[in-house]
Amino acid sequence: NAGVTQTPKFQVLKTGQSMTLQCAQDMNHNSMYWYRQDPGMGLRLIYYSASEGTTDKGEVPNGYNVSRLNKREFSLRLESAAPSQTSVYFCASGGGSYEQYFGPGTRLTVT
Amino acid sequence: SQQGEEDPQALSIQEGENATMNCSYKTSINNLQWYRQNSGRGLVHLILIRSNEREKHSGRLRVTLDTSKKSSSLLITASRAADTASYFCATVKGGSYIPTFGRGTSLIVHP
């Protein structure tokens, strides 16, 4: 099992460009999450999906959109990137228990 | 907003010593979890303790929970250089299933 995979690993964007971060899990989990991690801030929840077909805002959703394509895949889209969105983005999934399983992260720099 | 706050922010010890890090939180919880993050990697779940439990062990890890003080501690016994990582507590409130992460403790274990 690959667990949770994310692509790309690294990305550099110019202000105003758009991009989609991809996430997939092979653990048959219902819930999936997108977090951002900034120095000294811990992890902050951007969006989550409790099950296929549903998505909800987290703590910091502004500037982002998500799509739960199917049970396996949950993508995060930046429509018009801003320097404030420079961060490390983590996707996670969760099954019937409370624990979460994280992907390796995408390091995004917006210039 | 962070529900849990870890203390200390940074901890530096010698191999073989014990490492203790603490987490305080503000509102009542269903459970509290500890995660480890190695540099450049995603978070890995270590242990979950429920609100009706006071202590839990997993290998060299010992977690305590004091709901009256709204605090938890993670003890790593006989630390190894490989334990060098950041450690995060995450709390799950009653009625929710989504953990809220603290800012983390950075642990360095010198060989």
PDB file of C-alpha atoms in Angstrom:
ATOM      1  CA  ASN A   1       0.000   0.000   0.000  1.00  0.00           C
ATOM      2  CA  ALA A   2       1.267   3.453  -0.922  1.00  0.00           C
ATOM      3  CA  GLY A   3      -0.844   5.136   1.788  1.00  0.00           C
ATOM      4  CA  VAL A   4      -1.379   8.820   0.954  1.00  0.00           C
ATOM      5  CA  THR A   5       0.394  10.209  -2.093  1.00  0.00           C
ATOM      6  CA  GLN A   6       0.701  13.830  -3.163  1.00  0.00           C
ATOM      7  CA  THR A   7       1.857  15.475  -6.360  1.00  0.00           C
ATOM      8  CA  PRO A   8       3.838  17.531  -7.055  1.00  0.00           C
ATOM      9  CA  LYS A   9       6.511  17.466  -4.321  1.00  0.00           C
ATOM     10  CA  PHE A  10       7.732  20.977  -5.139  1.00  0.00           C
ATOM     11  CA  GLN A  11       6.241  23.868  -7.082  1.00  0.00           C
ATOM     12  CA  VAL A  12       7.172  27.472  -7.766  1.00  0.00           C
ATOM     13  CA  LEU A  13       4.438  29.800  -9.012  1.00  0.00           C
ATOM     14  CA  LYS A  14       4.302  33.440  -9.941  1.00  0.00           C
ATOM     15  CA  THR A  15       1.666  35.627  -8.314  1.00  0.00           C
ATOM     16  CA  GLY A  16      -1.636  35.193 -10.115  1.00  0.00           C
ATOM     17  CA  GLN A  17      -0.914  31.760 -11.564  1.00  0.00           C
ATOM     18  CA  SER A  18      -3.157  28.827 -10.793  1.00  0.00           C
ATOM     19  CA  MET A  19      -2.413  25.235  -9.942  1.00  0.00           C
ATOM     20  CA  THR A  20      -3.970  22.073  -8.558  1.00  0.00           C
ATOM     21  CA  LEU A  21      -2.409  19.910  -5.868  1.00  0.00           C
ATOM     22  CA  GLN A  22      -3.333  16.266  -6.176  1.00  0.00           C
ATOM     23  CA  CYS A  23      -3.861  13.771  -3.369  1.00  0.00           C
ATOM     24  CA  ALA A  24      -4.821  10.104  -3.433  1.00  0.00           C
ATOM     25  CA  GLN A  25      -5.191   7.438  -0.745  1.00  0.00           C
ATOM     26  CA  ASP A  26      -5.467   3.688  -1.088  1.00  0.00           C
ATOM     27  CA  MET A  27      -6.728   2.871   2.418  1.00  0.00           C
ATOM     28  CA  ASN A  28     -10.440   3.089   1.572  1.00  0.00           C
ATOM     29  CA  HIS A  29     -10.852   5.983   4.011  1.00  0.00           C
ATOM     30  CA  ASN A  30     -13.990   8.094   3.946  1.00  0.00           C
ATOM     31  CA  SER A  31     -12.469  11.335   5.247  1.00  0.00           C
ATOM     32  CA  MET A  32      -9.788  13.414   3.562  1.00  0.00           C
ATOM     33  CA  TYR A  33      -8.181  16.704   4.573  1.00  0.00           C
ATOM     34  CA  TRP A  34      -5.978  19.499   3.302  1.00  0.00           C
ATOM     35  CA  TYR A  35      -3.675  21.353   5.732  1.00  0.00           C
ATOM     36  CA  ARG A  36      -1.057  24.016   5.361  1.00  0.00           C
ATOM     37  CA  GLN A  37       1.988  24.200   7.590  1.00  0.00           C
ATOM     38  CA  ASP A  38       3.819  27.461   8.153  1.00  0.00           C
ATOM     39  CA  PRO A  39       6.813  28.023  10.450  1.00  0.00           C
ATOM     40  CA  GLY A  40       5.681  28.521  14.030  1.00  0.00           C
ATOM     41  CA  MET A  41       2.004  28.021  13.128  1.00  0.00           C
ATOM     42  CA  GLY A  42       1.570  24.287  13.266  1.00  0.00           C
ATOM     43  CA  LEU A  43      -0.970  22.753  10.891  1.00  0.00           C
ATOM     44  CA  ARG A  44      -4.063  24.652   9.882  1.00  0.00           C
ATOM     45  CA  LEU A  45      -7.027  22.977   8.218  1.00  0.00           C
ATOM     46  CA  ILE A  46      -7.967  24.408   4.820  1.00  0.00           C
ATOM     47  CA  TYR A  47     -10.779  22.114   3.674  1.00  0.00           C
ATOM     48  CA  TYR A  48     -11.988  18.637   4.462  1.00  0.00           C
ATOM     49  CA  SER A  49     -14.272  16.021   2.991  1.00  0.00           C
ATOM     50  CA  ALA A  50     -16.160  13.714   5.325  1.00  0.00           C
ATOM     51  CA  SER A  51     -17.165  11.419   2.497  1.00  0.00           C
ATOM     52  CA  GLU A  52     -17.297  11.211  -1.263  1.00  0.00           C
ATOM     53  CA  GLY A  53     -19.431  14.051  -2.594  1.00  0.00           C
ATOM     54  CA  THR A  54     -19.114  16.366   0.403  1.00  0.00           C
ATOM     55  CA  THR A  55     -16.631  19.124   1.217  1.00  0.00           C
ATOM     56  CA  ASP A  56     -16.470  21.652   4.038  1.00  0.00           C
ATOM     57  CA  LYS A  57     -14.378  24.674   4.919  1.00  0.00           C
ATOM     58  CA  GLY A  58     -11.774  24.499   7.611  1.00  0.00           C
ATOM     59  CA  GLU A  59      -9.968  27.250   9.466  1.00  0.00           C
ATOM     60  CA  VAL A  60      -8.283  28.970   6.479  1.00  0.00           C
ATOM     61  CA  PRO A  61     -10.265  28.307   3.260  1.00  0.00           C
ATOM     62  CA  ASN A  62      -9.912  31.707   1.559  1.00  0.00           C
ATOM     63  CA  GLY A  63      -8.105  31.529  -1.785  1.00  0.00           C
ATOM     64  CA  TYR A  64      -8.598  27.770  -2.169  1.00  0.00           C
ATOM     65  CA  ASN A  65     -11.097  25.379  -3.704  1.00  0.00           C
ATOM     66  CA  VAL A  66     -11.319  21.620  -3.422  1.00  0.00           C
ATOM     67  CA  SER A  67     -12.803  18.703  -5.318  1.00  0.00           C
ATOM     68  CA  ARG A  68     -13.497  15.234  -3.972  1.00  0.00           C
ATOM     69  CA  LEU A  69     -13.222  13.471  -7.272  1.00  0.00           C
ATOM     70  CA  ASN A  70     -14.024  10.022  -5.874  1.00  0.00           C
ATOM     71  CA  LYS A  71     -13.364   8.131  -2.662  1.00  0.00           C
ATOM     72  CA  ARG A  72      -9.634   7.956  -3.377  1.00  0.00           C
ATOM     73  CA  GLU A  73      -8.827  11.452  -4.632  1.00  0.00           C
ATOM     74  CA  PHE A  74      -9.095  14.923  -3.111  1.00  0.00           C
ATOM     75  CA  SER A  75      -7.565  17.877  -4.945  1.00  0.00           C
ATOM     76  CA  LEU A  76      -6.780  21.415  -3.803  1.00  0.00           C
ATOM     77  CA  ARG A  77      -6.845  24.281  -6.285  1.00  0.00           C
ATOM     78  CA  LEU A  78      -5.295  27.733  -6.035  1.00  0.00           C
ATOM     79  CA  GLU A  79      -7.060  29.894  -8.603  1.00  0.00           C
ATOM     80  CA  SER A  80      -4.832  32.963  -8.302  1.00  0.00           C
ATOM     81  CA  ALA A  81      -1.766  32.294  -6.195  1.00  0.00           C
ATOM     82  CA  ALA A  82      -0.530  34.933  -3.741  1.00  0.00           C
ATOM     83  CA  PRO A  83       2.789  35.115  -1.839  1.00  0.00           C
ATOM     84  CA  SER A  84       0.821  34.505   1.389  1.00  0.00           C
ATOM     85  CA  GLN A  85       0.064  31.018   0.061  1.00  0.00           C
ATOM     86  CA  THR A  86       3.728  30.060   0.167  1.00  0.00           C
ATOM     87  CA  SER A  87       3.641  27.082   2.497  1.00  0.00           C
ATOM     88  CA  VAL A  88       3.924  23.328   2.803  1.00  0.00           C
ATOM     89  CA  TYR A  89       0.641  21.606   1.999  1.00  0.00           C
ATOM     90  CA  PHE A  90      -0.301  18.265   3.478  1.00  0.00           C
ATOM     91  CA  CYS A  91      -3.107  15.954   2.517  1.00  0.00           C
ATOM     92  CA  ALA A  92      -4.378  13.466   5.083  1.00  0.00           C
ATOM     93  CA  SER A  93      -7.011  10.756   5.267  1.00  0.00           C
ATOM     94  CA  GLY A  94      -8.899   9.131   8.103  1.00  0.00           C
ATOM     95  CA  GLY A  95     -10.931   5.954   8.501  1.00  0.00           C
ATOM     96  CA  GLY A  96     -13.257   4.893  11.278  1.00  0.00           C
ATOM     97  CA  SER A  97     -10.867   5.881  14.065  1.00  0.00           C
ATOM     98  CA  TYR A  98      -9.781   9.402  14.878  1.00  0.00           C
ATOM     99  CA  GLU A  99      -6.180   9.120  13.710  1.00  0.00           C
ATOM    100  CA  GLN A 100      -5.048  10.669  10.456  1.00  0.00           C
ATOM    101  CA  TYR A 101      -2.594   9.432   7.851  1.00  0.00           C
ATOM    102  CA  PHE A 102      -0.518  12.071   6.107  1.00  0.00           C
ATOM    103  CA  GLY A 103       1.064  12.371   2.712  1.00  0.00           C
ATOM    104  CA  PRO A 104       4.663  13.579   2.231  1.00  0.00           C
ATOM    105  CA  GLY A 105       3.663  17.172   1.465  1.00  0.00           C
ATOM    106  CA  THR A 106       3.960  19.687  -1.366  1.00  0.00           C
ATOM    107  CA  ARG A 107       6.340  22.603  -0.913  1.00  0.00           C
ATOM    108  CA  LEU A 108       4.882  25.602  -2.702  1.00  0.00           C
ATOM    109  CA  THR A 109       6.621  28.923  -3.248  1.00  0.00           C
ATOM    110  CA  VAL A 110       4.743  31.863  -4.742  1.00  0.00           C
ATOM    111  CA  THR A 111       6.938  34.712  -5.979  1.00  0.00           C
TER     112      THR A 111
ATOM    113  CA  SER B   1      -6.808  28.528  15.986  1.00  0.00           C
ATOM    114  CA  GLN B   2      -4.664  26.095  17.927  1.00  0.00           C
ATOM    115  CA  GLN B   3      -6.500  24.156  20.610  1.00  0.00           C
ATOM    116  CA  GLY B   4      -3.366  22.499  21.974  1.00  0.00           C
ATOM    117  CA  GLU B   5      -0.135  24.266  22.830  1.00  0.00           C
ATOM    118  CA  GLU B   6       3.063  22.280  23.277  1.00  0.00           C
ATOM    119  CA  ASP B   7       5.769  23.119  25.760  1.00  0.00           C
ATOM    120  CA  PRO B   8       8.684  23.494  25.419  1.00  0.00           C
ATOM    121  CA  GLN B   9       8.987  24.787  21.861  1.00  0.00           C
ATOM    122  CA  ALA B  10      12.406  23.176  21.593  1.00  0.00           C
ATOM    123  CA  LEU B  11      14.206  20.476  23.547  1.00  0.00           C
ATOM    124  CA  SER B  12      17.808  19.309  23.193  1.00  0.00           C
ATOM    125  CA  ILE B  13      19.029  16.204  25.029  1.00  0.00           C
ATOM    126  CA  GLN B  14      21.680  13.509  24.885  1.00  0.00           C
ATOM    127  CA  GLU B  15      21.050  10.006  23.633  1.00  0.00           C
ATOM    128  CA  GLY B  16      19.857   7.767  26.440  1.00  0.00           C
ATOM    129  CA  GLU B  17      18.104  10.558  28.343  1.00  0.00           C
ATOM    130  CA  ASN B  18      14.352  10.814  28.697  1.00  0.00           C
ATOM    131  CA  ALA B  19      12.429  13.493  26.805  1.00  0.00           C
ATOM    132  CA  THR B  20       9.239  14.993  28.172  1.00  0.00           C
ATOM    133  CA  MET B  21       7.001  17.370  26.293  1.00  0.00           C
ATOM    134  CA  ASN B  22       3.697  18.806  27.399  1.00  0.00           C
ATOM    135  CA  CYS B  23       0.470  19.873  25.761  1.00  0.00           C
ATOM    136  CA  SER B  24      -2.168  22.148  27.238  1.00  0.00           C
ATOM    137  CA  TYR B  25      -5.593  22.736  25.745  1.00  0.00           C
ATOM    138  CA  LYS B  26      -8.570  24.937  26.435  1.00  0.00           C
ATOM    139  CA  THR B  27     -11.858  23.114  25.920  1.00  0.00           C
ATOM    140  CA  SER B  28     -13.099  19.654  26.826  1.00  0.00           C
ATOM    141  CA  ILE B  29     -12.012  16.893  24.496  1.00  0.00           C
ATOM    142  CA  ASN B  30     -13.000  13.445  23.275  1.00  0.00           C
ATOM    143  CA  ASN B  31      -9.405  12.357  22.775  1.00  0.00           C
ATOM    144  CA  LEU B  32      -5.876  13.671  22.412  1.00  0.00           C
ATOM    145  CA  GLN B  33      -3.292  12.378  19.958  1.00  0.00           C
ATOM    146  CA  TRP B  34       0.447  12.743  19.516  1.00  0.00           C
ATOM    147  CA  TYR B  35       2.137  12.821  16.110  1.00  0.00           C
ATOM    148  CA  ARG B  36       5.775  12.878  15.043  1.00  0.00           C
ATOM    149  CA  GLN B  37       7.154  14.736  12.025  1.00  0.00           C
ATOM    150  CA  ASN B  38      10.642  14.060  10.745  1.00  0.00           C
ATOM    151  CA  SER B  39      12.276  16.867   8.815  1.00  0.00           C
ATOM    152  CA  GLY B  40      10.789  17.227   5.340  1.00  0.00           C
ATOM    153  CA  ARG B  41       8.180  14.518   5.913  1.00  0.00           C
ATOM    154  CA  GLY B  42       4.492  14.202   6.722  1.00  0.00           C
ATOM    155  CA  LEU B  43       3.145  13.612  10.222  1.00  0.00           C
ATOM    156  CA  VAL B  44       2.986  10.111  11.620  1.00  0.00           C
ATOM    157  CA  HIS B  45       0.437   9.121  14.266  1.00  0.00           C
ATOM    158  CA  LEU B  46       2.043   7.854  17.483  1.00  0.00           C
ATOM    159  CA  ILE B  47      -0.631   7.347  20.086  1.00  0.00           C
ATOM    160  CA  LEU B  48      -4.222   8.282  21.003  1.00  0.00           C
ATOM    161  CA  ILE B  49      -5.518   8.681  24.535  1.00  0.00           C
ATOM    162  CA  ARG B  50      -9.235   9.009  25.238  1.00  0.00           C
ATOM    163  CA  SER B  51     -10.698  11.460  27.732  1.00  0.00           C
ATOM    164  CA  ASN B  52     -11.563   8.658  30.167  1.00  0.00           C
ATOM    165  CA  GLU B  53      -7.992   7.309  30.157  1.00  0.00           C
ATOM    166  CA  ARG B  54      -5.187   8.618  32.358  1.00  0.00           C
ATOM    167  CA  GLU B  55      -2.138   6.873  30.962  1.00  0.00           C
ATOM    168  CA  LYS B  56      -1.162   4.915  27.890  1.00  0.00           C
ATOM    169  CA  HIS B  57       2.020   3.185  26.777  1.00  0.00           C
ATOM    170  CA  SER B  58       3.400   2.235  23.395  1.00  0.00           C
ATOM    171  CA  GLY B  59       6.954   0.901  23.330  1.00  0.00           C
ATOM    172  CA  ARG B  60       9.200   3.679  24.680  1.00  0.00           C
ATOM    173  CA  LEU B  61       6.338   6.175  24.652  1.00  0.00           C
ATOM    174  CA  ARG B  62       4.257   7.020  27.683  1.00  0.00           C
ATOM    175  CA  VAL B  63       1.360   9.466  27.450  1.00  0.00           C
ATOM    176  CA  THR B  64      -0.579  10.875  30.366  1.00  0.00           C
ATOM    177  CA  LEU B  65      -3.762  12.907  30.327  1.00  0.00           C
ATOM    178  CA  ASP B  66      -5.090  15.102  33.116  1.00  0.00           C
ATOM    179  CA  THR B  67      -8.507  16.385  32.064  1.00  0.00           C
ATOM    180  CA  SER B  68      -8.890  18.449  35.247  1.00  0.00           C
ATOM    181  CA  LYS B  69      -5.793  20.450  34.286  1.00  0.00           C
ATOM    182  CA  LYS B  70      -6.495  20.165  30.547  1.00  0.00           C
ATOM    183  CA  SER B  71      -3.007  18.909  29.901  1.00  0.00           C
ATOM    184  CA  SER B  72      -1.127  15.929  28.517  1.00  0.00           C
ATOM    185  CA  SER B  73       2.480  14.854  28.500  1.00  0.00           C
ATOM    186  CA  LEU B  74       4.499  12.666  26.168  1.00  0.00           C
ATOM    187  CA  LEU B  75       7.503  10.892  27.635  1.00  0.00           C
ATOM    188  CA  ILE B  76      10.058   9.228  25.374  1.00  0.00           C
ATOM    189  CA  THR B  77      12.326   7.001  27.441  1.00  0.00           C
ATOM    190  CA  ALA B  78      15.944   6.192  26.553  1.00  0.00           C
ATOM    191  CA  SER B  79      15.971   8.589  23.613  1.00  0.00           C
ATOM    192  CA  ARG B  80      17.822   7.759  20.414  1.00  0.00           C
ATOM    193  CA  ALA B  81      19.222  10.025  17.724  1.00  0.00           C
ATOM    194  CA  ALA B  82      16.462   8.682  15.460  1.00  0.00           C
ATOM    195  CA  ASP B  83      13.870  10.275  17.790  1.00  0.00           C
ATOM    196  CA  THR B  84      14.998  13.697  16.533  1.00  0.00           C
ATOM    197  CA  ALA B  85      11.811  15.193  15.098  1.00  0.00           C
ATOM    198  CA  SER B  86       8.981  17.593  15.824  1.00  0.00           C
ATOM    199  CA  TYR B  87       6.173  16.299  18.019  1.00  0.00           C
ATOM    200  CA  PHE B  88       2.632  17.619  17.803  1.00  0.00           C
ATOM    201  CA  CYS B  89      -0.355  17.138  20.032  1.00  0.00           C
ATOM    202  CA  ALA B  90      -3.788  17.158  18.433  1.00  0.00           C
ATOM    203  CA  THR B  91      -7.087  17.397  20.256  1.00  0.00           C
ATOM    204  CA  VAL B  92     -10.502  16.197  19.142  1.00  0.00           C
ATOM    205  CA  LYS B  93     -13.467  17.907  20.757  1.00  0.00           C
ATOM    206  CA  GLY B  94     -16.588  16.050  21.755  1.00  0.00           C
ATOM    207  CA  GLY B  95     -18.987  15.734  18.827  1.00  0.00           C
ATOM    208  CA  SER B  96     -16.213  16.162  16.269  1.00  0.00           C
ATOM    209  CA  TYR B  97     -13.775  13.816  14.587  1.00  0.00           C
ATOM    210  CA  ILE B  98     -11.323  16.407  13.271  1.00  0.00           C
ATOM    211  CA  PRO B  99      -8.133  16.964  15.283  1.00  0.00           C
ATOM    212  CA  THR B 100      -6.794  20.460  15.919  1.00  0.00           C
ATOM    213  CA  PHE B 101      -3.005  20.571  15.977  1.00  0.00           C
ATOM    214  CA  GLY B 102      -0.668  22.536  18.194  1.00  0.00           C
ATOM    215  CA  ARG B 103       2.509  24.262  17.042  1.00  0.00           C
ATOM    216  CA  GLY B 104       4.775  21.408  18.051  1.00  0.00           C
ATOM    217  CA  THR B 105       7.906  20.707  20.082  1.00  0.00           C
ATOM    218  CA  SER B 106      11.178  20.352  18.220  1.00  0.00           C
ATOM    219  CA  LEU B 107      13.270  17.576  19.800  1.00  0.00           C
ATOM    220  CA  ILE B 108      16.957  17.116  19.050  1.00  0.00           C
ATOM    221  CA  VAL B 109      18.689  14.035  20.435  1.00  0.00           C
ATOM    222  CA  HIS B 110      22.471  14.275  20.270  1.00  0.00           C
ATOM    223  CA  PRO B 111      24.360  11.008  19.733  1.00  0.00           C
TER     224      PRO B 111
END
